Coordinates of N, CA and C in Angstrom, one line a residue:
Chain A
X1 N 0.9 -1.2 0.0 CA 0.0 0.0 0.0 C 0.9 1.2 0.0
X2 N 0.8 1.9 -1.6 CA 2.0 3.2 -1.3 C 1.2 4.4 -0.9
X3 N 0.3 4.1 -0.4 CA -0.4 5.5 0.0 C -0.8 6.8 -0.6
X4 N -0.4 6.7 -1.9 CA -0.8 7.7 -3.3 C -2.0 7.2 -3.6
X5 N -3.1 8.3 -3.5 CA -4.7 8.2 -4.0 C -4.9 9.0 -5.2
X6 N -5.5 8.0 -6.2 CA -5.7 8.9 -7.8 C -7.2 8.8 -7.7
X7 N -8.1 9.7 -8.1 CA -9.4 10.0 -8.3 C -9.7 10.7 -10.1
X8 N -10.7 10.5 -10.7 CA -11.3 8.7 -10.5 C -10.4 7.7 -10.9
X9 N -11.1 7.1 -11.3 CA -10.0 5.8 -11.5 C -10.0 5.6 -13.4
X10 N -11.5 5.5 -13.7 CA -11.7 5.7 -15.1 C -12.6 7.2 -15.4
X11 N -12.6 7.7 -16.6 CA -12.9 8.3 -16.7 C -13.8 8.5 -18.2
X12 N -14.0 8.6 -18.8 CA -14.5 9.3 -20.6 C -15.3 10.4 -20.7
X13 N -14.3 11.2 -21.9 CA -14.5 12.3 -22.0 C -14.7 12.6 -23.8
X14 N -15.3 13.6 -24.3 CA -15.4 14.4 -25.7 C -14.3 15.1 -25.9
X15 N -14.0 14.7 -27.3 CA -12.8 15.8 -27.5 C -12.9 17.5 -27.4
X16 N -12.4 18.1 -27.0 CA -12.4 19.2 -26.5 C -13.1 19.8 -25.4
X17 N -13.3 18.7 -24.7 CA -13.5 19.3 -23.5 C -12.3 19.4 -22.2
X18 N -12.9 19.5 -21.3 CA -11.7 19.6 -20.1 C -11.8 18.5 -19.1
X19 N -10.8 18.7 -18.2 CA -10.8 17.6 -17.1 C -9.9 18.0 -16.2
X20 N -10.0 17.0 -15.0 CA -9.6 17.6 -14.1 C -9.2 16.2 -13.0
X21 N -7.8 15.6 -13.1 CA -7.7 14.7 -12.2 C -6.9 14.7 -11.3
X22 N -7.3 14.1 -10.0 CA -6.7 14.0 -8.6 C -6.0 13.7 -7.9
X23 N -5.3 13.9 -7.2 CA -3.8 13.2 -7.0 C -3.4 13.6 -4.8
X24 N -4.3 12.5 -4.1 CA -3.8 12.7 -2.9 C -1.8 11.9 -2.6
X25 N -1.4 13.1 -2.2 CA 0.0 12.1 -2.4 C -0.1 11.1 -0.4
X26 N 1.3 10.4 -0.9 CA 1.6 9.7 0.4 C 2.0 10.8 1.5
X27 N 1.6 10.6 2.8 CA 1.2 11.2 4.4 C 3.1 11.8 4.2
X28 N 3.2 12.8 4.6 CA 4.9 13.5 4.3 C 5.7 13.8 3.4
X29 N 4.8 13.5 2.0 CA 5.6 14.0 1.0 C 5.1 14.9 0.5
X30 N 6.0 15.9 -0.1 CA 5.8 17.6 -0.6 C 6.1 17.1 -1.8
X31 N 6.7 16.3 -2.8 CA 6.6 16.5 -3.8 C 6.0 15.4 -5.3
X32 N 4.8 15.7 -6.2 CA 4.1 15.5 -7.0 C 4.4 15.6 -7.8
X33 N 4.6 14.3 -9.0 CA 4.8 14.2 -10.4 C 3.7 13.5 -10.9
X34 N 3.8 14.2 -11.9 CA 2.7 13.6 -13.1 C 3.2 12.7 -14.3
X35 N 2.7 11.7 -14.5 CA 3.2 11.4 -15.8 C 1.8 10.5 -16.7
X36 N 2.5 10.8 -18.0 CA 1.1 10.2 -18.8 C 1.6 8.6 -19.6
X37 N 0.9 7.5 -19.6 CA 1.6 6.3 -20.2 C 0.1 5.8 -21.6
X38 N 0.8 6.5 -22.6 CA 0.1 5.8 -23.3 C -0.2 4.1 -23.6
X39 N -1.1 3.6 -23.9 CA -0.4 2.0 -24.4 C 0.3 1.6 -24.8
X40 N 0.8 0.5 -24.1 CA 1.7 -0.2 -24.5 C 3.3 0.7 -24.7
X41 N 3.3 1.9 -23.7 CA 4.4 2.4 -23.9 C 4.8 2.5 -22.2
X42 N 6.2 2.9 -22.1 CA 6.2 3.6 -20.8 C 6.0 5.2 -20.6
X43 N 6.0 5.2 -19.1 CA 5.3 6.4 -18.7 C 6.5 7.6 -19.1
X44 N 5.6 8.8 -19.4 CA 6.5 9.8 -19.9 C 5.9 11.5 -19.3
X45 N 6.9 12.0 -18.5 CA 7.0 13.2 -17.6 C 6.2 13.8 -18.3
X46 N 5.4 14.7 -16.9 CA 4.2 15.6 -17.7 C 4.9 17.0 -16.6
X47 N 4.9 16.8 -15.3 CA 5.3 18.1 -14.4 C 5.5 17.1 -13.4
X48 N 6.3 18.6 -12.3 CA 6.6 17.9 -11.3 C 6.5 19.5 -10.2
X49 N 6.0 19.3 -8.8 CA 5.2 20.3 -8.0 C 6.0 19.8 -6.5
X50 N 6.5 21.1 -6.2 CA 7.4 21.3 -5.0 C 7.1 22.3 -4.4
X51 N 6.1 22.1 -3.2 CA 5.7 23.0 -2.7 C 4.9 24.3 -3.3
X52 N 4.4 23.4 -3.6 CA 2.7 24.1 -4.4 C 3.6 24.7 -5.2
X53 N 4.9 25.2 -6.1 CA 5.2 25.3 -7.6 C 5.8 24.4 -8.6
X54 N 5.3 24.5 -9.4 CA 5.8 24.0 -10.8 C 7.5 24.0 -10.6
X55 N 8.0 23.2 -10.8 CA 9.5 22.7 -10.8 C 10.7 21.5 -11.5
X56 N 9.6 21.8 -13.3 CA 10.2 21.2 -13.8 C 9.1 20.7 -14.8
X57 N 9.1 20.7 -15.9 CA 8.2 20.5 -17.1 C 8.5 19.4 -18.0
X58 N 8.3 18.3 -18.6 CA 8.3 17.8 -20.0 C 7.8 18.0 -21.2
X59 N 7.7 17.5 -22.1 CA 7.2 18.0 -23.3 C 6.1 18.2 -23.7
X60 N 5.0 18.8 -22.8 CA 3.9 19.0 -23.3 C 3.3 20.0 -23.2
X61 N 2.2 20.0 -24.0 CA 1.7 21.8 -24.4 C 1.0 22.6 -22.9
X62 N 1.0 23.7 -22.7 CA 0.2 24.3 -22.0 C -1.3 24.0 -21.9
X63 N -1.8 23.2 -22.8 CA -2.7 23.0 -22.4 C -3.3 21.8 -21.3
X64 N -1.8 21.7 -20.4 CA -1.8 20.7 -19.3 C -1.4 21.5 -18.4
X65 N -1.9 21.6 -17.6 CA -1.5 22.1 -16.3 C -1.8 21.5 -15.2
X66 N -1.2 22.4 -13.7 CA -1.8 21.6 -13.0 C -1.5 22.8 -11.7
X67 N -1.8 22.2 -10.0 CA -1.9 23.0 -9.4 C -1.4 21.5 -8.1
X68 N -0.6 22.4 -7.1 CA -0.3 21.8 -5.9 C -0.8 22.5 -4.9
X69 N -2.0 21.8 -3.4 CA -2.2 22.5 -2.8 C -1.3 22.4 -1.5
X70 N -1.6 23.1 -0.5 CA -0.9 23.2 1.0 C -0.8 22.2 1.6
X71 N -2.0 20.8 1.6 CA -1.3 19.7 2.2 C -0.6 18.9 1.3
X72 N -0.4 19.6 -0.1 CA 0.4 18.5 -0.8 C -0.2 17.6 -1.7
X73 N -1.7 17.8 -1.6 CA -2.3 16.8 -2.8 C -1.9 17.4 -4.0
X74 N -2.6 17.2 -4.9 CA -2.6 18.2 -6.7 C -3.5 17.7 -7.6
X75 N -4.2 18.4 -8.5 CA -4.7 18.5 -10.0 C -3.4 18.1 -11.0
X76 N -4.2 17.8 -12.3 CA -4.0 18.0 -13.2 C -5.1 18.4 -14.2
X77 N -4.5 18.9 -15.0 CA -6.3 19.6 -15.2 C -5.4 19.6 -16.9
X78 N -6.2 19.2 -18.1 CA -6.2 19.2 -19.5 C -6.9 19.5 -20.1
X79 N -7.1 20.9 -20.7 CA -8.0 21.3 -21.4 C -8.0 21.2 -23.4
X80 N -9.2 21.3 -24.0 CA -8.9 21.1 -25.1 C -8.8 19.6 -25.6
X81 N -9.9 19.1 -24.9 CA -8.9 17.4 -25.1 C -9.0 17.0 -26.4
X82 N -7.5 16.0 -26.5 CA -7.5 15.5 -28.0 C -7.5 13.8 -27.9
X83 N -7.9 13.4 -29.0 CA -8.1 11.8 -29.0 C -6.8 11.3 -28.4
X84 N -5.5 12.2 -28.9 CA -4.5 11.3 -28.8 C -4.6 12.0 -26.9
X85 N -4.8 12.2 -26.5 CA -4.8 12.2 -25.0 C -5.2 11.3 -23.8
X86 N -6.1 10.6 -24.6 CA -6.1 9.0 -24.2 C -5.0 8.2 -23.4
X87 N -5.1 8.0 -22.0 CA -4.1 7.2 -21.6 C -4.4 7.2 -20.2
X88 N -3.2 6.9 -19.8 CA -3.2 6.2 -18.2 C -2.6 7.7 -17.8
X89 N -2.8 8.0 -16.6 CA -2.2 9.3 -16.0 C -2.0 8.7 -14.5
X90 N -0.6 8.5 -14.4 CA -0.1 8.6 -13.5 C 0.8 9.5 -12.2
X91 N 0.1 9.6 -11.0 CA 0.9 10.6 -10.3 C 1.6 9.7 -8.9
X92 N 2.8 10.2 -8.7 CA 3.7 10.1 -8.0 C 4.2 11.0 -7.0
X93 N 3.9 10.3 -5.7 CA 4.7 11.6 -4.3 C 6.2 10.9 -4.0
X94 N 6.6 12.0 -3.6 CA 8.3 11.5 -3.2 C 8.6 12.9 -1.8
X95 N 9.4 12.4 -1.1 CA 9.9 13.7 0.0 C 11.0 14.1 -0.9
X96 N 11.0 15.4 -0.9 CA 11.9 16.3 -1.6 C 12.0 15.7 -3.4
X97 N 12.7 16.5 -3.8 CA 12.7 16.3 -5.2 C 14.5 16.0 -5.6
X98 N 15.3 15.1 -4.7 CA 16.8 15.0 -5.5 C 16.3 13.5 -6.0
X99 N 17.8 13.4 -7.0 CA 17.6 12.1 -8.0 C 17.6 10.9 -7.0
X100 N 18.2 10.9 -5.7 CA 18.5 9.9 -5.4 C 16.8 9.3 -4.6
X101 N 16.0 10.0 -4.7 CA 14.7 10.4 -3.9 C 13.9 9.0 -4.5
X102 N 12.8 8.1 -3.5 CA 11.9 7.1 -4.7 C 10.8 8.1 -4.4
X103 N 10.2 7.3 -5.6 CA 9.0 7.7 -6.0 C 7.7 7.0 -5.5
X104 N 7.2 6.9 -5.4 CA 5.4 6.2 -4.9 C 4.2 6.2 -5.6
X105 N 4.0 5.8 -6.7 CA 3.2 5.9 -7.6 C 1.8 5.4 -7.3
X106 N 0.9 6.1 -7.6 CA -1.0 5.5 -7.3 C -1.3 4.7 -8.4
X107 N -2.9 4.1 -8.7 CA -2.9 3.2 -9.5 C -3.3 3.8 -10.4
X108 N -3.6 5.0 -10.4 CA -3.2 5.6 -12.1 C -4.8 6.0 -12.7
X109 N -5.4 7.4 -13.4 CA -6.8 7.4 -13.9 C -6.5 7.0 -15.1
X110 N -7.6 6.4 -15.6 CA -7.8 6.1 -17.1 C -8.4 6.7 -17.8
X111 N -7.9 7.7 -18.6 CA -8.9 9.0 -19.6 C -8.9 8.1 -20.8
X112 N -10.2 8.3 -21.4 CA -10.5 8.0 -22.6 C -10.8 9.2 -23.6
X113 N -10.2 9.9 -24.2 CA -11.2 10.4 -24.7 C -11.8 9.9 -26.8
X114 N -13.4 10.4 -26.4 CA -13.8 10.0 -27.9 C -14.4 11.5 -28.5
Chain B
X1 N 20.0 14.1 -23.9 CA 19.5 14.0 -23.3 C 19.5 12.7 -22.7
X2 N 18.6 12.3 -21.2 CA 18.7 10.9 -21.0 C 17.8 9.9 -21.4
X3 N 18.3 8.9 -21.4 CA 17.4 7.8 -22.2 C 17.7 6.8 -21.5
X4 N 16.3 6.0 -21.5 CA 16.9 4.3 -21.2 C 16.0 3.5 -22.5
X5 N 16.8 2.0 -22.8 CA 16.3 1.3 -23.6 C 16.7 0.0 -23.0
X6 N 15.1 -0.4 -22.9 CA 15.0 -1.8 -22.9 C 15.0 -2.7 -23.7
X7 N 14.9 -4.3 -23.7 CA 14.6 -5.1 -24.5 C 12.9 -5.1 -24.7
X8 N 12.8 -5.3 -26.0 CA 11.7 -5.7 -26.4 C 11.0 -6.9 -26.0
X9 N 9.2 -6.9 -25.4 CA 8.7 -7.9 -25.5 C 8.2 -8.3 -26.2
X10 N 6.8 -9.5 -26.5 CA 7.2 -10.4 -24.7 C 8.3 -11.1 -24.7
X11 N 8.3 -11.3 -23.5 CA 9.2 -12.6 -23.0 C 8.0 -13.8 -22.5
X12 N 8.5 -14.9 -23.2 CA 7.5 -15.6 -22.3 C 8.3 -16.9 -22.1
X13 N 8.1 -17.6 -20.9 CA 8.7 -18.5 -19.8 C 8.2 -18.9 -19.5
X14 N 8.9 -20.3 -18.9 CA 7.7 -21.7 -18.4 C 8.5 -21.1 -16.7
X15 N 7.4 -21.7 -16.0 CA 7.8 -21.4 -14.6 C 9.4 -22.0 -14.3
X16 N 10.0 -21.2 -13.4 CA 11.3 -21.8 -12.6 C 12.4 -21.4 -13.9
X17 N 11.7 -21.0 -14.7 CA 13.3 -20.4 -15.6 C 13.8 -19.3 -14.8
X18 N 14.9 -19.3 -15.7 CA 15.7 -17.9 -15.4 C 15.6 -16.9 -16.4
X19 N 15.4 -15.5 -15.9 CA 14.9 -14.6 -16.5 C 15.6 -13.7 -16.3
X20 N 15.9 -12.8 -17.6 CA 17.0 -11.6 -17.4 C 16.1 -10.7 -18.7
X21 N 16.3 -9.1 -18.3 CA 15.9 -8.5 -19.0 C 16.7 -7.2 -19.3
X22 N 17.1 -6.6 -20.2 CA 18.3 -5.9 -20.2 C 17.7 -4.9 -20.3
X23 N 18.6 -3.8 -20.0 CA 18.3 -2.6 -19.7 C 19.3 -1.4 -20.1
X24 N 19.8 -0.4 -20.6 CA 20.8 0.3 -20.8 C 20.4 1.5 -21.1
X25 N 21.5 2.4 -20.9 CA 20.7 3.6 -20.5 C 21.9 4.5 -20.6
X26 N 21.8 6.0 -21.3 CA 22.6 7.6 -21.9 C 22.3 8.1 -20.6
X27 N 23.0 9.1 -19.8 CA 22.2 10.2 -18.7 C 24.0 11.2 -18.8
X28 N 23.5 12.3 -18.3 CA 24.6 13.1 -17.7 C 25.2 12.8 -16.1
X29 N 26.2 13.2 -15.6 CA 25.9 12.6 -14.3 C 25.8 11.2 -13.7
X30 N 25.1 10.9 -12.5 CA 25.2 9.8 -11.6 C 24.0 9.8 -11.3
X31 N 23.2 8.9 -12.4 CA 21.7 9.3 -11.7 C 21.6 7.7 -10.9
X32 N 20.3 7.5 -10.1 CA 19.8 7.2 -9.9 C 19.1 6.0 -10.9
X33 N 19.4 4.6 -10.3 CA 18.6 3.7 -11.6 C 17.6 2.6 -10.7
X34 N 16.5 2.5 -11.9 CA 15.2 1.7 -10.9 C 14.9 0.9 -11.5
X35 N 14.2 -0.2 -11.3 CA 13.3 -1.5 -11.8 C 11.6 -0.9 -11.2
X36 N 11.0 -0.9 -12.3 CA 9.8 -0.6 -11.4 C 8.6 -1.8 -12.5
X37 N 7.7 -2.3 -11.7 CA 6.7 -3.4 -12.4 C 5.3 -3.0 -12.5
X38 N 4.5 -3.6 -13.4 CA 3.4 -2.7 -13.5 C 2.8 -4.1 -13.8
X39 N 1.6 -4.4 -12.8 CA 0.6 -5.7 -12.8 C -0.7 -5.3 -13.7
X40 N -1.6 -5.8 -13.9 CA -2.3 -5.8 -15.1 C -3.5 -4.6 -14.4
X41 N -3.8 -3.6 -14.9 CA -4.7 -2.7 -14.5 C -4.7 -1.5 -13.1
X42 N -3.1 -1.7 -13.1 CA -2.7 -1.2 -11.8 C -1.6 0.0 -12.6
X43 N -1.1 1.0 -11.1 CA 0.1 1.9 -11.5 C 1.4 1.2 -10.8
X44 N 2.1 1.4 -10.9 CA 4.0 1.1 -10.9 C 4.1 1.2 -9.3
X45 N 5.0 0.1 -9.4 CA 5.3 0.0 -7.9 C 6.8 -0.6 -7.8
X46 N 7.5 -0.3 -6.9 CA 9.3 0.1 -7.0 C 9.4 -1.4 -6.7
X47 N 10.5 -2.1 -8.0 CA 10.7 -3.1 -7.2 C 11.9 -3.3 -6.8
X48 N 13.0 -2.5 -7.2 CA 14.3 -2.4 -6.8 C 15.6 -1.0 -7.1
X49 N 16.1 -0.8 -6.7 CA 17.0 0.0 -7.1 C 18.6 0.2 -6.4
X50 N 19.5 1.1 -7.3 CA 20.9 1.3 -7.2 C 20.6 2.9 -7.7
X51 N 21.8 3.3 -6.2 CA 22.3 4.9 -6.5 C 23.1 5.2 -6.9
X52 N 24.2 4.1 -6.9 CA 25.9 4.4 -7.6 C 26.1 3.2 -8.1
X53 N 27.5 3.7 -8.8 CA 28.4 2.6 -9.6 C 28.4 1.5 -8.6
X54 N 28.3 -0.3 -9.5 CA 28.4 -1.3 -8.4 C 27.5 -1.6 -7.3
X55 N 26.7 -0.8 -7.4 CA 25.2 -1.1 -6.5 C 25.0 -2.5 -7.0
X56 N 24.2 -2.9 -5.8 CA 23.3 -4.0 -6.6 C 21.9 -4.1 -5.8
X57 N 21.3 -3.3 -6.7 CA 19.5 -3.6 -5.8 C 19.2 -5.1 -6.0
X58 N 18.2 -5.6 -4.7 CA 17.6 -6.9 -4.6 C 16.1 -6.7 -3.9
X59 N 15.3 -7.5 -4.3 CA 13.6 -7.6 -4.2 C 13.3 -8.8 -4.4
X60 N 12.7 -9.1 -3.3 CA 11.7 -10.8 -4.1 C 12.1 -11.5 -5.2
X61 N 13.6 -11.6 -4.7 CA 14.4 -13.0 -5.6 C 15.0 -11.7 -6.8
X62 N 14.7 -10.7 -7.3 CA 15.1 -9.7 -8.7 C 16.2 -9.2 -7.9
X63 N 17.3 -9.1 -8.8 CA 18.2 -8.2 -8.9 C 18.8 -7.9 -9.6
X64 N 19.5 -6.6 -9.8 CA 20.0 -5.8 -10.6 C 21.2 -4.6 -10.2
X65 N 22.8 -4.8 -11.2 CA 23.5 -3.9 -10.4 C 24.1 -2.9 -11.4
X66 N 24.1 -1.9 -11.1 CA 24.5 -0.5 -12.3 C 25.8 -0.9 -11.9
X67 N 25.7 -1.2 -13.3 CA 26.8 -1.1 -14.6 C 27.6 0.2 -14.8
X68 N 28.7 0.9 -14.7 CA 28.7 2.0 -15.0 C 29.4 2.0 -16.5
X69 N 30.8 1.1 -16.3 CA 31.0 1.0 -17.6 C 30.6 0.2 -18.7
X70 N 29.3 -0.5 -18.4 CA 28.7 -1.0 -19.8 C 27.4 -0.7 -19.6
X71 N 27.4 0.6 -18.7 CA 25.8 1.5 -18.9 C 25.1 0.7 -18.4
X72 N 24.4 -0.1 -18.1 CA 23.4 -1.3 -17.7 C 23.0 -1.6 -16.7
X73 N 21.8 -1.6 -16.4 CA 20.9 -2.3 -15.1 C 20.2 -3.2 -15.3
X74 N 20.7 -4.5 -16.1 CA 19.9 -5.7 -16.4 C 19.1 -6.5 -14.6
X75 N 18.1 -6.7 -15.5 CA 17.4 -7.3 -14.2 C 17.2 -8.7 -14.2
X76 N 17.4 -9.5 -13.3 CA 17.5 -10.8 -13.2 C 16.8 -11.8 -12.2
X77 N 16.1 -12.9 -12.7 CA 15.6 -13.8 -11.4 C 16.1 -14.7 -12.0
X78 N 16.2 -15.8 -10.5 CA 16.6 -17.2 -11.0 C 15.7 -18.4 -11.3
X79 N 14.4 -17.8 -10.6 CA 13.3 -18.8 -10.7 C 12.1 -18.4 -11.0
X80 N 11.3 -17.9 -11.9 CA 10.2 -16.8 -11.8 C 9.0 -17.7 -11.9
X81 N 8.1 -17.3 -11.4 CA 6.7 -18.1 -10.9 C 5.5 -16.9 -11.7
X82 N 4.1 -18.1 -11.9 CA 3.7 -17.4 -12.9 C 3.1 -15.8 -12.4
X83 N 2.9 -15.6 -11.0 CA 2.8 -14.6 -10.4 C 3.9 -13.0 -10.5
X84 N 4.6 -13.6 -11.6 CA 6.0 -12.7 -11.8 C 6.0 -12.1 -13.6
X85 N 4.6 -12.3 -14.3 CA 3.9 -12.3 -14.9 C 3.6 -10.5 -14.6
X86 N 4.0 -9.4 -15.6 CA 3.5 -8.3 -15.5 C 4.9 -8.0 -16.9
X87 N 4.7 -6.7 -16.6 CA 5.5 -5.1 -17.6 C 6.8 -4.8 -16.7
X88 N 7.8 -5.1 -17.1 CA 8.7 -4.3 -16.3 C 9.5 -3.0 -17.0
X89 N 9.3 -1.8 -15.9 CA 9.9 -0.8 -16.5 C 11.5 -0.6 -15.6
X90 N 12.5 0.0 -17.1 CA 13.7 0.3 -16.3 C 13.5 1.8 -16.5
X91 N 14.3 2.8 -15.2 CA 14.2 3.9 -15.4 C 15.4 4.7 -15.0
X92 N 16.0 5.8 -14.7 CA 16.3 6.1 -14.3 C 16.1 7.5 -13.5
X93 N 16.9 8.5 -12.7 CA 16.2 9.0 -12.3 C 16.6 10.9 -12.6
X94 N 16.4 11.6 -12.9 CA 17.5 12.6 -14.0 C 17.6 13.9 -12.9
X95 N 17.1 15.4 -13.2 CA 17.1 16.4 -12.5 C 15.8 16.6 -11.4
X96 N 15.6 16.6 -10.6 CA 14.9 17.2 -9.7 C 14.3 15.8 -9.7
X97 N 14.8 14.6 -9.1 CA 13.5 13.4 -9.0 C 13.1 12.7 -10.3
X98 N 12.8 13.3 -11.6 CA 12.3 13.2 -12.7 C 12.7 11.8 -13.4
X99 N 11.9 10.8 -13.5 CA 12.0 9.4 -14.0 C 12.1 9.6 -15.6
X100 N 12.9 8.7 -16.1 CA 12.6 8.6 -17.5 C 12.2 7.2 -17.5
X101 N 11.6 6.6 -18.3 CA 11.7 5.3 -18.3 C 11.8 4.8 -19.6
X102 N 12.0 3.5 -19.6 CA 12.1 2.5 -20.7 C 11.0 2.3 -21.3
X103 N 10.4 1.8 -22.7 CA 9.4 1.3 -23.4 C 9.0 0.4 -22.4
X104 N 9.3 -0.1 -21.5 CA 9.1 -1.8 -20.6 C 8.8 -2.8 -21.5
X105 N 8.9 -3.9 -20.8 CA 9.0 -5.2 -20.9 C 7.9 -6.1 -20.6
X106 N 7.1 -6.5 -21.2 CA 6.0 -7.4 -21.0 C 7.0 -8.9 -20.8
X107 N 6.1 -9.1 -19.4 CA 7.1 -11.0 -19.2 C 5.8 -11.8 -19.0
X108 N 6.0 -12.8 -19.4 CA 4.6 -13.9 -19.5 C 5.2 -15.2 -18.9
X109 N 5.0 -15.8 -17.9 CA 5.1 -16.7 -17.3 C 4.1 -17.6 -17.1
X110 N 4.5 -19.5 -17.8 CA 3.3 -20.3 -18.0 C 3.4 -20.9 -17.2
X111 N 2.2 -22.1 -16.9 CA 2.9 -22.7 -15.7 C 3.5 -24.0 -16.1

């Protein structure tokens, strides 16, 4: 039990609309990564949130964002949805943000969108 | 930039084989390298790791030891049961925490 809670769990949505998914992290940790795993691929960095700011980005458009609150949970929120947006969204808490730091991963929402 | 590359799946195995899955990997620096496994409808869960040259992470019979000079964190069991049956991802770990990971590895284990 790593103690990372993702809300919901599945989800389906229309393209071009928005969304908005949940991310309680594990009890002491300040820092939140997002990442998105399409099928059959591995997971690939979306943001990372240290102390309620943004601290570090991958390659994806602004129309992903997200937000870290005071006890540490966070959003991600995708607006504009596109078909290829489809996938598993995984988030991750860790204490502090160095390389040598693990990660704790939830079981991940499932966006569809059609 | 950093990269890891795995081997291509599946792999698939009769119970009690020995299983190795290679892993290799570009980074700047001394990062951090992980084994992480992903069961069927689930998210990722750590199953081993090394922070320096010569490490050798161990988990429920898997292990694996960075490689520094032939780049590698091959992962290995000696007896795999069909419960050992999932995706394994190699990753490493880059600036600020930030995972990269490998395509992963589908392993299929019969009985």
């Amino acid at each position: 039990e790593t103690g990372v809670t993702q809300s919901p769990t599945h989800l389906i949505k229309t393209r071009g609309q928005q969304v908005t998914l949940r991310c309680s992290s594990q009890s002491g940790h300040n820092t939140v990564s997002w990442y998105q795993q399409a099928l059959g691929q591995g997971p690939q960095f979306i943001f990372q949130y240290y102390r309620e700011e943004e601290n570090g980005r991958g390659n994806f458009p602004p129309r992903f964002s997200g937000l870290q609150f005071p006890n540490y949970s966070s959003e991600l929120n995708v607006n504009a949805l596109e078909l290829d947006d489809s996938a598993l969204y995984l988030c991750a808490s860790s204490l502090g943000q160095g390389g040598h730091t693990e990660a704790f991963f939830g079981q991940g929402t499932r966006l569809t969108v059609v | 930039g950093n990269s890891v590359t795995q081997m291509e799946g599946p792999v698939t195995l009769s119970e009690e084989a020995f299983l190795t899955i290679n892993c290799t990997y570009t980074a700047t620096g001394y990062p951090s390298l992980f084994w992480y496994v992903q069961y069927p409808g689930e998210g990722l869960q750590l199953l081993l790791k090394a922070t320096k040259a010569d490490d050798k992470g161990s988990n429920k019979g898997f292990e694996a030891t960075y490689r520094k000079e032939t780049i590698s964190f091959h992962l290995e069991k000696g007896s795999v049961q069909v419960s050992d049956s999932a995706v394994y991802f190699c990753a490493l770990s880059g600036d600020w925490g930030k995972l990269q990971f490998g395509a992963g590895t589908q392993v299929v284990v019969t009985p």
